[in-house]
PDB file of C-alpha atoms in Angstrom:
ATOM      1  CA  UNK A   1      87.387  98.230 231.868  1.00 74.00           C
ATOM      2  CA  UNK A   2      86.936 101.076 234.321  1.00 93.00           C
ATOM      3  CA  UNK A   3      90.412 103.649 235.182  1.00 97.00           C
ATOM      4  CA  UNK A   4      90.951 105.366 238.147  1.00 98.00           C
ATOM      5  CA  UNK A   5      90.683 108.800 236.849  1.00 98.00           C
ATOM      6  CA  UNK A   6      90.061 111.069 233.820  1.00 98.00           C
ATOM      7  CA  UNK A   7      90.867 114.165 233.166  1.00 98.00           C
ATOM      8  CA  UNK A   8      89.783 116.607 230.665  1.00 98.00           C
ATOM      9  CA  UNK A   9      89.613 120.075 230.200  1.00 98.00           C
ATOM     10  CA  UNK A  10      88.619 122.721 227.693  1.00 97.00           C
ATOM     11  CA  UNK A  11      85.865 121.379 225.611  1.00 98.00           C
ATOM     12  CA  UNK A  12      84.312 125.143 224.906  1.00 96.00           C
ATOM     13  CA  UNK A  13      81.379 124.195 224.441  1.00 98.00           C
ATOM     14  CA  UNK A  14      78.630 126.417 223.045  1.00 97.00           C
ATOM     15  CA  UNK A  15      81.814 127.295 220.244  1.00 94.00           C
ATOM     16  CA  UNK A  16      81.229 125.773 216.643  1.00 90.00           C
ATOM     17  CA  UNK A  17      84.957 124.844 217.112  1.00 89.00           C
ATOM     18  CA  UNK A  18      83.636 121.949 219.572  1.00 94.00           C
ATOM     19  CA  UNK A  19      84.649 118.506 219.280  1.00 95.00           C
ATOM     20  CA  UNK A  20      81.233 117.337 220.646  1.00 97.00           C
ATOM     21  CA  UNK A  21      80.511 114.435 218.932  1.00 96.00           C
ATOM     22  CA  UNK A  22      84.470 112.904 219.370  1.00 96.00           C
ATOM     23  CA  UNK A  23      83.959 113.768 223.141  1.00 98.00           C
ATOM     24  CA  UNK A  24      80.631 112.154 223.149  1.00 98.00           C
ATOM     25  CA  UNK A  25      82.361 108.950 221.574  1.00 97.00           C
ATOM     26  CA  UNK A  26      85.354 109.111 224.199  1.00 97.00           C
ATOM     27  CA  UNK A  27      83.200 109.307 227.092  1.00 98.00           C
ATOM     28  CA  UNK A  28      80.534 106.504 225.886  1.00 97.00           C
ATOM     29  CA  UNK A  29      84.072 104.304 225.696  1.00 96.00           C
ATOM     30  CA  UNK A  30      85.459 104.914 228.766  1.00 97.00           C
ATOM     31  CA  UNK A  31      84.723 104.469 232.569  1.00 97.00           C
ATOM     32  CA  UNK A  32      86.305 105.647 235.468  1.00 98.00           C
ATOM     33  CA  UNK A  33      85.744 105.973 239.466  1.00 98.00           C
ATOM     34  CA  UNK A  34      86.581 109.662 239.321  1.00 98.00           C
ATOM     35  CA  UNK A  35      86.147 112.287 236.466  1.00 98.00           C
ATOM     36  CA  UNK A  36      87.496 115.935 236.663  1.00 98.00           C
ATOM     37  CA  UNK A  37      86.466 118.711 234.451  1.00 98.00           C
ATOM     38  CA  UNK A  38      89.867 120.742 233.891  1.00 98.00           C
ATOM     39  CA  UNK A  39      88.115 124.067 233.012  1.00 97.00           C
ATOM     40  CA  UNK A  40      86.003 125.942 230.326  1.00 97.00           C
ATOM     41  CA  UNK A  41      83.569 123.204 229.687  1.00 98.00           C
ATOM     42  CA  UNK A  42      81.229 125.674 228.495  1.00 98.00           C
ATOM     43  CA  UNK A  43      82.400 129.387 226.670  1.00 95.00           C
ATOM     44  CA  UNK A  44      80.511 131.663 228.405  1.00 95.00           C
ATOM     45  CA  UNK A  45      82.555 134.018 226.540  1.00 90.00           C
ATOM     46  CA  UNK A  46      80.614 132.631 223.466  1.00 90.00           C
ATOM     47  CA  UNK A  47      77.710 132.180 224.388  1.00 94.00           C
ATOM     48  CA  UNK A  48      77.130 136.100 225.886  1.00 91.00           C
ATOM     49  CA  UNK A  49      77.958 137.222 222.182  1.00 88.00           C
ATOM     50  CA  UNK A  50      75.961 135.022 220.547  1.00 92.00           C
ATOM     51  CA  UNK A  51      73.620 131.722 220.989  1.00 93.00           C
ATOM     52  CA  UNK A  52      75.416 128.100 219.724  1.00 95.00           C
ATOM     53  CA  UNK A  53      74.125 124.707 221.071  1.00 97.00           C
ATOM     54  CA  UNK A  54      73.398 121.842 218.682  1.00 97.00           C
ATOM     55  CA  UNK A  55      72.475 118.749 219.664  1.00 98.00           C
ATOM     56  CA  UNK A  56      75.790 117.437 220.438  1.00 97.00           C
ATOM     57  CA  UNK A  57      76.773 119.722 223.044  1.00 98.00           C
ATOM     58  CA  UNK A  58      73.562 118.972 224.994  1.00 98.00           C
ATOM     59  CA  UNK A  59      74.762 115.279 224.384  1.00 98.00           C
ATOM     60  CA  UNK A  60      78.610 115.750 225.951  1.00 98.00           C
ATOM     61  CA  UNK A  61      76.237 117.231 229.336  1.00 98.00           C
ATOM     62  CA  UNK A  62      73.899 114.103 229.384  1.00 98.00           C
ATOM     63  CA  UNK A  63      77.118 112.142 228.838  1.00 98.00           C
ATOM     64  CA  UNK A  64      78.581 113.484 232.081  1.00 98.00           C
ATOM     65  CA  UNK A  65      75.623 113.692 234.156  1.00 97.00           C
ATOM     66  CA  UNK A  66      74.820 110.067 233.430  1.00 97.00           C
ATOM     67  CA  UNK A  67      78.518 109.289 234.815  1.00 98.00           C
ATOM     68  CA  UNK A  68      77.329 110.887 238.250  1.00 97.00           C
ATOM     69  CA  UNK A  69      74.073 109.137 238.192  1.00 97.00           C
ATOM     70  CA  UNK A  70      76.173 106.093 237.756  1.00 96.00           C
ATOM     71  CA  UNK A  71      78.557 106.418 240.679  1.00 97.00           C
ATOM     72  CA  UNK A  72      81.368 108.173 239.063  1.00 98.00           C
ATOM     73  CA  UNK A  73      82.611 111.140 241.314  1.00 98.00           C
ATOM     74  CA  UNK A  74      82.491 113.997 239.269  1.00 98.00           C
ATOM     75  CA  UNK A  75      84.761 117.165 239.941  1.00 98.00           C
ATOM     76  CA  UNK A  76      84.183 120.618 238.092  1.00 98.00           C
ATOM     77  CA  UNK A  77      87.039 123.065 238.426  1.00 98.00           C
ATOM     78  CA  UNK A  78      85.819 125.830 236.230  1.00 98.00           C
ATOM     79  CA  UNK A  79      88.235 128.049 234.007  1.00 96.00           C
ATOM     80  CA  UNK A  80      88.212 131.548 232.782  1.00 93.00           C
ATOM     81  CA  UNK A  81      85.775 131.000 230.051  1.00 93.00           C
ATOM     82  CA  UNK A  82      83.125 129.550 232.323  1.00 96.00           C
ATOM     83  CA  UNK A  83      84.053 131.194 235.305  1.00 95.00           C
ATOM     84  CA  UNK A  84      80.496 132.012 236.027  1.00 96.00           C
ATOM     85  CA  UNK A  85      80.158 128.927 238.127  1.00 97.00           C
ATOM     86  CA  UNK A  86      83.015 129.864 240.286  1.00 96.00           C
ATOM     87  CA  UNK A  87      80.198 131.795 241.923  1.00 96.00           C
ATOM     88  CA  UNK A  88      79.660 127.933 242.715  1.00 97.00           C
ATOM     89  CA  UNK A  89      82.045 126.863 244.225  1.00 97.00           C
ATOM     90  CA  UNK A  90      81.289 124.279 247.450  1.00 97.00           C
ATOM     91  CA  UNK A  91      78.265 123.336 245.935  1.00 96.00           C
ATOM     92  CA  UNK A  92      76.928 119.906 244.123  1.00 95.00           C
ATOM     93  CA  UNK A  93      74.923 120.961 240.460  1.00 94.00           C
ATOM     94  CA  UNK A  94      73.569 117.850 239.435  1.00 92.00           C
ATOM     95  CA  UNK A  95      75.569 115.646 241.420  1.00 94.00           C
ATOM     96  CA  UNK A  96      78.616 117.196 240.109  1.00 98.00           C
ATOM     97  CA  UNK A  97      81.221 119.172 242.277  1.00 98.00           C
ATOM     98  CA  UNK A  98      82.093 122.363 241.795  1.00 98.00           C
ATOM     99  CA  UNK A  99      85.436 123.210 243.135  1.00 98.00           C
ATOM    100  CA  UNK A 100      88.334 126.301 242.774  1.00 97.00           C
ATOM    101  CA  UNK A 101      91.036 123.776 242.563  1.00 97.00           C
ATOM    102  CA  UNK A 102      91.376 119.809 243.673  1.00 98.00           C
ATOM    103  CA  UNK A 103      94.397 118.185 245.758  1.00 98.00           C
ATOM    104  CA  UNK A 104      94.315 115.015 243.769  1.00 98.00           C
ATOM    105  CA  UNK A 105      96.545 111.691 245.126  1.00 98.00           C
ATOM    106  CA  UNK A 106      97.464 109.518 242.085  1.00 98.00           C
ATOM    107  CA  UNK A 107      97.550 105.183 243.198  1.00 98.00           C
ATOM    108  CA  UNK A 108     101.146 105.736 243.738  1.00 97.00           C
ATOM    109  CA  UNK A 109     101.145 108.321 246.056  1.00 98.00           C
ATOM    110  CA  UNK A 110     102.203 111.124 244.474  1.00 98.00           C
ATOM    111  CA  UNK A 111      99.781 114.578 245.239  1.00 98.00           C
ATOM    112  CA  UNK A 112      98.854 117.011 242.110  1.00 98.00           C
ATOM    113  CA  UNK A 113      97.630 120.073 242.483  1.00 98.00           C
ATOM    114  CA  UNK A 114      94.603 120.457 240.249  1.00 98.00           C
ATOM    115  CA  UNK A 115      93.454 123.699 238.507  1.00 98.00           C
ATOM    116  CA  UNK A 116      92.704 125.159 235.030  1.00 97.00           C
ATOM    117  CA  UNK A 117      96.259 127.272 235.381  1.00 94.00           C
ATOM    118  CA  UNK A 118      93.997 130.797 233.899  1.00 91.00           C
ATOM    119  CA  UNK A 119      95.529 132.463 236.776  1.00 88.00           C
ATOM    120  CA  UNK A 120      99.141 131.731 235.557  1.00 84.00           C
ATOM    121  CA  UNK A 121      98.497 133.288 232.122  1.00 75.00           C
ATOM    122  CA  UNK A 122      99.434 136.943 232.883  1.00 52.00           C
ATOM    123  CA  UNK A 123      97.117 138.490 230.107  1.00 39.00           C
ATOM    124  CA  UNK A 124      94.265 136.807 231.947  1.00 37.00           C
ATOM    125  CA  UNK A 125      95.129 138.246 234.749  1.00 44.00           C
ATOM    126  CA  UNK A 126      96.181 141.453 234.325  1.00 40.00           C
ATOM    127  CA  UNK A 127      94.694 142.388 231.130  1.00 38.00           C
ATOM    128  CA  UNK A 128      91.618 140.794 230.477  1.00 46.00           C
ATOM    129  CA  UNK A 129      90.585 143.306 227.639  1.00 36.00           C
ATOM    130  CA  UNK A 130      93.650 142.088 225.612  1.00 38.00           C
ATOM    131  CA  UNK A 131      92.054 138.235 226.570  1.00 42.00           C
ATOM    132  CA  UNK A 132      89.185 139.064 224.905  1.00 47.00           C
ATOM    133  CA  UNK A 133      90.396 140.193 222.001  1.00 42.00           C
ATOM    134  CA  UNK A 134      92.766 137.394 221.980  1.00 47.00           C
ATOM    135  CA  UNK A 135      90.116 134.807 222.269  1.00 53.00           C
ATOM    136  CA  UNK A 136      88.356 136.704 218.938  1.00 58.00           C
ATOM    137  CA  UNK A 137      91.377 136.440 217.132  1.00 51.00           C
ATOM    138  CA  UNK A 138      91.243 132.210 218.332  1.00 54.00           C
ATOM    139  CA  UNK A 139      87.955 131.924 217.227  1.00 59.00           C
ATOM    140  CA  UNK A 140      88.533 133.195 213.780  1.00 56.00           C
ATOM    141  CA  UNK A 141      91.402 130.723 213.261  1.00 52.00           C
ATOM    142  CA  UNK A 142      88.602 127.843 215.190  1.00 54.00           C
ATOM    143  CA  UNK A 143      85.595 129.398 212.595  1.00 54.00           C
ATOM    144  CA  UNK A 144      88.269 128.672 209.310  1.00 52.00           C
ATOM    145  CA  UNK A 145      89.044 125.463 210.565  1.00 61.00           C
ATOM    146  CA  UNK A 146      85.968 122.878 209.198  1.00 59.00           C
ATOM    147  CA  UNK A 147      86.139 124.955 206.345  1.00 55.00           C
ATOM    148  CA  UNK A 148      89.442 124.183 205.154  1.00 52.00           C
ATOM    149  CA  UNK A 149      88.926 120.935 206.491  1.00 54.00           C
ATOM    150  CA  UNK A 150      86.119 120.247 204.071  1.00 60.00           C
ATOM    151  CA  UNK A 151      88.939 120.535 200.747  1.00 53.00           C
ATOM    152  CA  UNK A 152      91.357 118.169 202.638  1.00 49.00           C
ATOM    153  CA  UNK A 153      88.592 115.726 202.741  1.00 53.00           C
ATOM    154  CA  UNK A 154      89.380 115.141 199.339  1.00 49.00           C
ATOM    155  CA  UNK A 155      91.952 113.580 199.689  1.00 52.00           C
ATOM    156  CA  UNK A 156      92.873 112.836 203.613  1.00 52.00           C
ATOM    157  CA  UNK A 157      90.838 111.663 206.276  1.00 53.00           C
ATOM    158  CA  UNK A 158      92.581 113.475 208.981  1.00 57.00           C
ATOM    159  CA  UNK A 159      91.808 116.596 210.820  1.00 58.00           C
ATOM    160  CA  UNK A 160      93.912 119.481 210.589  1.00 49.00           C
ATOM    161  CA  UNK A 161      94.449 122.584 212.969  1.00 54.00           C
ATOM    162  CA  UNK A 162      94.695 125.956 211.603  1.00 43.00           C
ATOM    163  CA  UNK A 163      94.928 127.156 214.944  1.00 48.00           C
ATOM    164  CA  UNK A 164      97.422 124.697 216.516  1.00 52.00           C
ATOM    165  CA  UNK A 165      99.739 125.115 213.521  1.00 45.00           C
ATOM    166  CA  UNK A 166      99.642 128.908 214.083  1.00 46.00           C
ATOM    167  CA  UNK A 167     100.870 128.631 217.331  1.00 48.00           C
ATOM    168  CA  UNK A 168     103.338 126.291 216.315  1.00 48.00           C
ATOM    169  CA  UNK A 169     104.876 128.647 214.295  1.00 44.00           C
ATOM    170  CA  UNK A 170     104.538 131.913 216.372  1.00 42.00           C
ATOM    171  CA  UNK A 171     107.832 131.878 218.068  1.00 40.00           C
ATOM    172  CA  UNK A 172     105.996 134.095 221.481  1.00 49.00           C
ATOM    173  CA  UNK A 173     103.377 131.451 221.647  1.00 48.00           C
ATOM    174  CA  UNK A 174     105.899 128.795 222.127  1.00 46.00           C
ATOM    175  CA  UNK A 175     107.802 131.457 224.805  1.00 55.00           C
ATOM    176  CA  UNK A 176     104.161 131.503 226.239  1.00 67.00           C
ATOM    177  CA  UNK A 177     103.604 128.166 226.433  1.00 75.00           C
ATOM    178  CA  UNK A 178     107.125 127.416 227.882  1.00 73.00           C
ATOM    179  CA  UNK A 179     107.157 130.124 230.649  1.00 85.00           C
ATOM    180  CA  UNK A 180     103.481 128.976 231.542  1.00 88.00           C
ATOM    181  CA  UNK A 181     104.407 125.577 232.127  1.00 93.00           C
ATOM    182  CA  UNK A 182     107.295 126.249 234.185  1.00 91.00           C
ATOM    183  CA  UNK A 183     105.645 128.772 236.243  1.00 90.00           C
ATOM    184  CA  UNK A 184     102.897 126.494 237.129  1.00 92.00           C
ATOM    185  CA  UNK A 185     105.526 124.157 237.903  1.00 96.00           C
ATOM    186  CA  UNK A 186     107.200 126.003 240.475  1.00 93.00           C
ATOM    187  CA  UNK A 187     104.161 127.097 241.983  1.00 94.00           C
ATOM    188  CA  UNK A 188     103.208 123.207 242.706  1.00 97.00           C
ATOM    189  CA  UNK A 189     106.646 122.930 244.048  1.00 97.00           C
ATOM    190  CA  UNK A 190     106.508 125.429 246.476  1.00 96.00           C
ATOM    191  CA  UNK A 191     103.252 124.179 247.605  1.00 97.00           C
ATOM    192  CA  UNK A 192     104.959 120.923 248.323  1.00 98.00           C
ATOM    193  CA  UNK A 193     103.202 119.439 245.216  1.00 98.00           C
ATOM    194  CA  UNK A 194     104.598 116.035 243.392  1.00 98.00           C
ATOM    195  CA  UNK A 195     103.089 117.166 240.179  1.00 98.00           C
ATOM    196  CA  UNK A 196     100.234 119.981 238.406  1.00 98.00           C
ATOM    197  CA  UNK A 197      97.349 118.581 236.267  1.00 98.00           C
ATOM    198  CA  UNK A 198      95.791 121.933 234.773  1.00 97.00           C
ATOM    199  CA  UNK A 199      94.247 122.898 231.529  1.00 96.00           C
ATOM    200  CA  UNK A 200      94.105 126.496 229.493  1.00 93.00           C
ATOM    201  CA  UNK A 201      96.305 126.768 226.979  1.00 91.00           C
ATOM    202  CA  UNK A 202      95.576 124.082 224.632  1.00 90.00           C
ATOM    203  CA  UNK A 203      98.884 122.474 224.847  1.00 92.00           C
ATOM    204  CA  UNK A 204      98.669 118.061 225.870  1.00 96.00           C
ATOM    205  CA  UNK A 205     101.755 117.641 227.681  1.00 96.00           C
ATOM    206  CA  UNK A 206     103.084 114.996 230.275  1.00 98.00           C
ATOM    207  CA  UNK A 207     107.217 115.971 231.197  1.00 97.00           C
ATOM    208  CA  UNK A 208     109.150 115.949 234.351  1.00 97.00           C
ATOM    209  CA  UNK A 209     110.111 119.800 234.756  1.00 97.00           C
ATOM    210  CA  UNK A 210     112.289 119.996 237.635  1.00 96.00           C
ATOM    211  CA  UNK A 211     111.078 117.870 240.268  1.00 97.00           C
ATOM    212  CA  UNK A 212     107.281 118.645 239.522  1.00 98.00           C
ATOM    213  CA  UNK A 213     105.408 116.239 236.692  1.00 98.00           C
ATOM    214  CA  UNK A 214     103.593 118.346 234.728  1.00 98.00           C
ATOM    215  CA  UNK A 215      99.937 117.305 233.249  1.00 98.00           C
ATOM    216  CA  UNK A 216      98.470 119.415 230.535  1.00 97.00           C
ATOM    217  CA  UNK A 217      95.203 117.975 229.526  1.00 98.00           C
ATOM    218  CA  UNK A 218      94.766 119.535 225.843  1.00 96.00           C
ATOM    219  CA  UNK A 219      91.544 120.087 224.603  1.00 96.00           C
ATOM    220  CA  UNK A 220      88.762 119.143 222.393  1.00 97.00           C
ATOM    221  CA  UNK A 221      88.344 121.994 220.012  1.00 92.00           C
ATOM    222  CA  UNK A 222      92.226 121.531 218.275  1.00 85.00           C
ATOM    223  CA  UNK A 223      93.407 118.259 219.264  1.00 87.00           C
ATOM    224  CA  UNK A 224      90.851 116.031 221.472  1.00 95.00           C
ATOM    225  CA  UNK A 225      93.182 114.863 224.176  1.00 98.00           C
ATOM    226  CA  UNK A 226      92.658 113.352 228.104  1.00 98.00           C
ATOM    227  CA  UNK A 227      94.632 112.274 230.350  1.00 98.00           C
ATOM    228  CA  UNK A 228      93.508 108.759 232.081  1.00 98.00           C
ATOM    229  CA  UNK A 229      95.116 106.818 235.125  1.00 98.00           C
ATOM    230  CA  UNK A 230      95.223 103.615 235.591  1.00 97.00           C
ATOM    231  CA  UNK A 231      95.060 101.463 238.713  1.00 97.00           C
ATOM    232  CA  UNK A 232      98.549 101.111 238.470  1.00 97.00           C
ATOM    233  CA  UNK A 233      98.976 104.902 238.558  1.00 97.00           C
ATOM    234  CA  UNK A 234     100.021 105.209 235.276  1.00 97.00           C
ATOM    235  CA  UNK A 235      99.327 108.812 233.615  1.00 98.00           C
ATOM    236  CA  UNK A 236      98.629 108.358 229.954  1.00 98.00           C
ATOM    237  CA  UNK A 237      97.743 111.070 227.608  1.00 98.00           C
ATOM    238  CA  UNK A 238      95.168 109.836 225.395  1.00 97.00           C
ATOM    239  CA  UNK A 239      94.921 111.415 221.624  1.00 96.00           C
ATOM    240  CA  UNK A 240      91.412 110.502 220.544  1.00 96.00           C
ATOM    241  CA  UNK A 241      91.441 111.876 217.157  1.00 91.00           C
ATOM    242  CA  UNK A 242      94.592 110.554 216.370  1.00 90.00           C
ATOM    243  CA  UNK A 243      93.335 107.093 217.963  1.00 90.00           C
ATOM    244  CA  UNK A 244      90.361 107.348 215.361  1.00 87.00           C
ATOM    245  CA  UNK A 245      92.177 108.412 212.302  1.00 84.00           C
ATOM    246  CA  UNK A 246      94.409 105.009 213.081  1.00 81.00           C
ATOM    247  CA  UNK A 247      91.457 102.905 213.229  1.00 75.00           C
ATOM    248  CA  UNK A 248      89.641 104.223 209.704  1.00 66.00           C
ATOM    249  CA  UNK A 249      92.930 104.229 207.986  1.00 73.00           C
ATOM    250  CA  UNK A 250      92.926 100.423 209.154  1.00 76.00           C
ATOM    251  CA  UNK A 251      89.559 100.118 208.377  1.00 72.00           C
ATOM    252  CA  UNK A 252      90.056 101.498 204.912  1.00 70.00           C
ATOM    253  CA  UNK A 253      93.075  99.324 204.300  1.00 76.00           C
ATOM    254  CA  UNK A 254      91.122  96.330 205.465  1.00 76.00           C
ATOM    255  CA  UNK A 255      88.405  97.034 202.694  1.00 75.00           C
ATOM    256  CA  UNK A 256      90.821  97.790 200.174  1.00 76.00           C
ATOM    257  CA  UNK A 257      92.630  94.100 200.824  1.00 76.00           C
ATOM    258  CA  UNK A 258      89.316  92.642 200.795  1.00 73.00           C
ATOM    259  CA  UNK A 259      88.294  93.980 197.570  1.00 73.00           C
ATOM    260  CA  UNK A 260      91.686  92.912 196.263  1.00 68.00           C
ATOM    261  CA  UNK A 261      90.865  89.004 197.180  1.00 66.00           C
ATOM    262  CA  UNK A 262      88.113  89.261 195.923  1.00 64.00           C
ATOM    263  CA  UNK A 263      89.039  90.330 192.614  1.00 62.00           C
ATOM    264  CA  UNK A 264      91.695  87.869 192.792  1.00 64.00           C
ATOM    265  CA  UNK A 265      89.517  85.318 193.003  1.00 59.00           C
ATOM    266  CA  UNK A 266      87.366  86.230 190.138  1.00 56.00           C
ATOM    267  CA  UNK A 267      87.830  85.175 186.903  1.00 60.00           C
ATOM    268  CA  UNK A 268      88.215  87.921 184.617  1.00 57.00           C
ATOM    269  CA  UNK A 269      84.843  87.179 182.362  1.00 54.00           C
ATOM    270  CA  UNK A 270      83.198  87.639 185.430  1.00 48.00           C
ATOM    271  CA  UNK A 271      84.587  90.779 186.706  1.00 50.00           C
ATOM    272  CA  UNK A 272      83.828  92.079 183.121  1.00 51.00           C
ATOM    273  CA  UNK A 273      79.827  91.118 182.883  1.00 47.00           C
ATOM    274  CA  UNK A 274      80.055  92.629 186.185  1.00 41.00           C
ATOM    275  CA  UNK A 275      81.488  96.026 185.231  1.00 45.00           C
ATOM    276  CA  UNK A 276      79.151  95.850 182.150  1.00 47.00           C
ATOM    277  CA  UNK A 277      76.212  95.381 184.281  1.00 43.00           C
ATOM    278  CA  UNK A 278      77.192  98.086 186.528  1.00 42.00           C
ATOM    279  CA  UNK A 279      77.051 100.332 183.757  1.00 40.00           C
TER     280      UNK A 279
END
């Protein structure tokens, strides 16, 4: 089945945070006529302090390029982090379009304003020192991450987020995310704007604020989330990971009631020879 649109933004790749291979799983199991890159695909940030690109990064690129060789229309609204290619900006890069921001028109009619929302974070803007540092103190919390991850694997299956709890429980991050969302809002607004898709802070979110609807993408370094519409234009926000946790804790059940039948149906000399041979 092949949507209307797809939108995802920060993947930051060239980070070890990356959700490469979950993105490269996502994409390889879904279609759609248009595709738009949200912002800070790539980390230039990263990447200028130090080299990172394994295999599945390069893979999440061939992914995408293979969309546009396919016919999918492929829009690239870079963010802060790769804000390099703004330098871009008009131009096609392997069939891919590079654009500042995108007036997107949803199947029911209904116009979005499109853009990675970096220029409605004020320390980007004003203070991009205090980014910086910022983004080394997020990378820490990105770097612990798989490692504490590889202890709950113990015992749970699921991924956890040291850096999405943290901001849960900072009370200015949740000011921060609040305030950016409703300033982004009323910028769309007064722009005559039905509703903002953007990116940036790491934050999936579909709500009605005022009269705008309000699109946050997420992100695929804390919790690997796009946002797909239908033909209908529906606007669905799509949690990946959580979708694949769902289907190995099914999966896992599904063994575990098979291996119950089966010992059900073995007589109990059997399943003893058998435990004696297995020794």
């Amino acid at each position: 089945m092949t949507d209307r649109t797809i939108f995802l933004s920060d993947v930051h790749l060239g980070t070890r945070g990356c959700r490469a291979q979950l993105l490269v799983d996502f994409l390889a199991k879904h279609d759609a006529k248009t595709l738009y890159l949200v912002g800070d695909i790539v980390d230039g940030w990263k990447l200028r302090r130090g080299w990172h690109w394994p295999e599945d990064h390069n893979a999440v690129i061939q992914a995408i390029l293979e969309k546009a060789r396919s016919g999918t229309r492929v829009i690239f609204i870079p963010g802060n982090h790769d804000e390099v290619f703004r330098d871009y900006i008009g131009l096609h890069l392997g069939g891919i379009e590079v654009m500042r921001r995108a007036d997107f028109t949803s199947a029911t009619g209904k116009r979005y304003l499109v853009t990675h929302g970096d220029e409605f974070d004020a320390v980007v803007a004003n203070a991009k020192w205090l980014a910086y540092l910022g983004d080394r103190v997020y990378g820490t919390l990105i770097w612990l991450n798989p490692r504490i991850n590889q202890f709950r694997r113990l015992w749970t299956h699921r991924y956890w987020s040291l850096s999405k709890w943290s901001k849960a429980q900072v009370k200015q991050a949740v000011n921060f995310i609040g305030k950016y969302e409703e300033a982004l809002s009323e910028s769309a607004r007064q722009k005559g704007y039905d509703g903002v898709i953007c990116g940036h802070i790491h934050h999936a979110e579909i709500r009605q604020i005022g009269a705008v609807h309000y699109i946050n993408t997420g992100d695929w370094v804390e919790s690997c989330t796009a946002v797909i519409e239908n033909d209908a234009g529906e606007m669905r926000l799509v949690d990946w990971e959580a979708r694949k946790n769902r289907a190995f804790a099914i999966e896992r059940l599904q063994r575990r009631r098979s291996r119950s039948a089966t010992d059900r149906h073995t007589p109990a000399r059997l399943r003893t020879s058998f435990e004696q041979d297995a020794q």
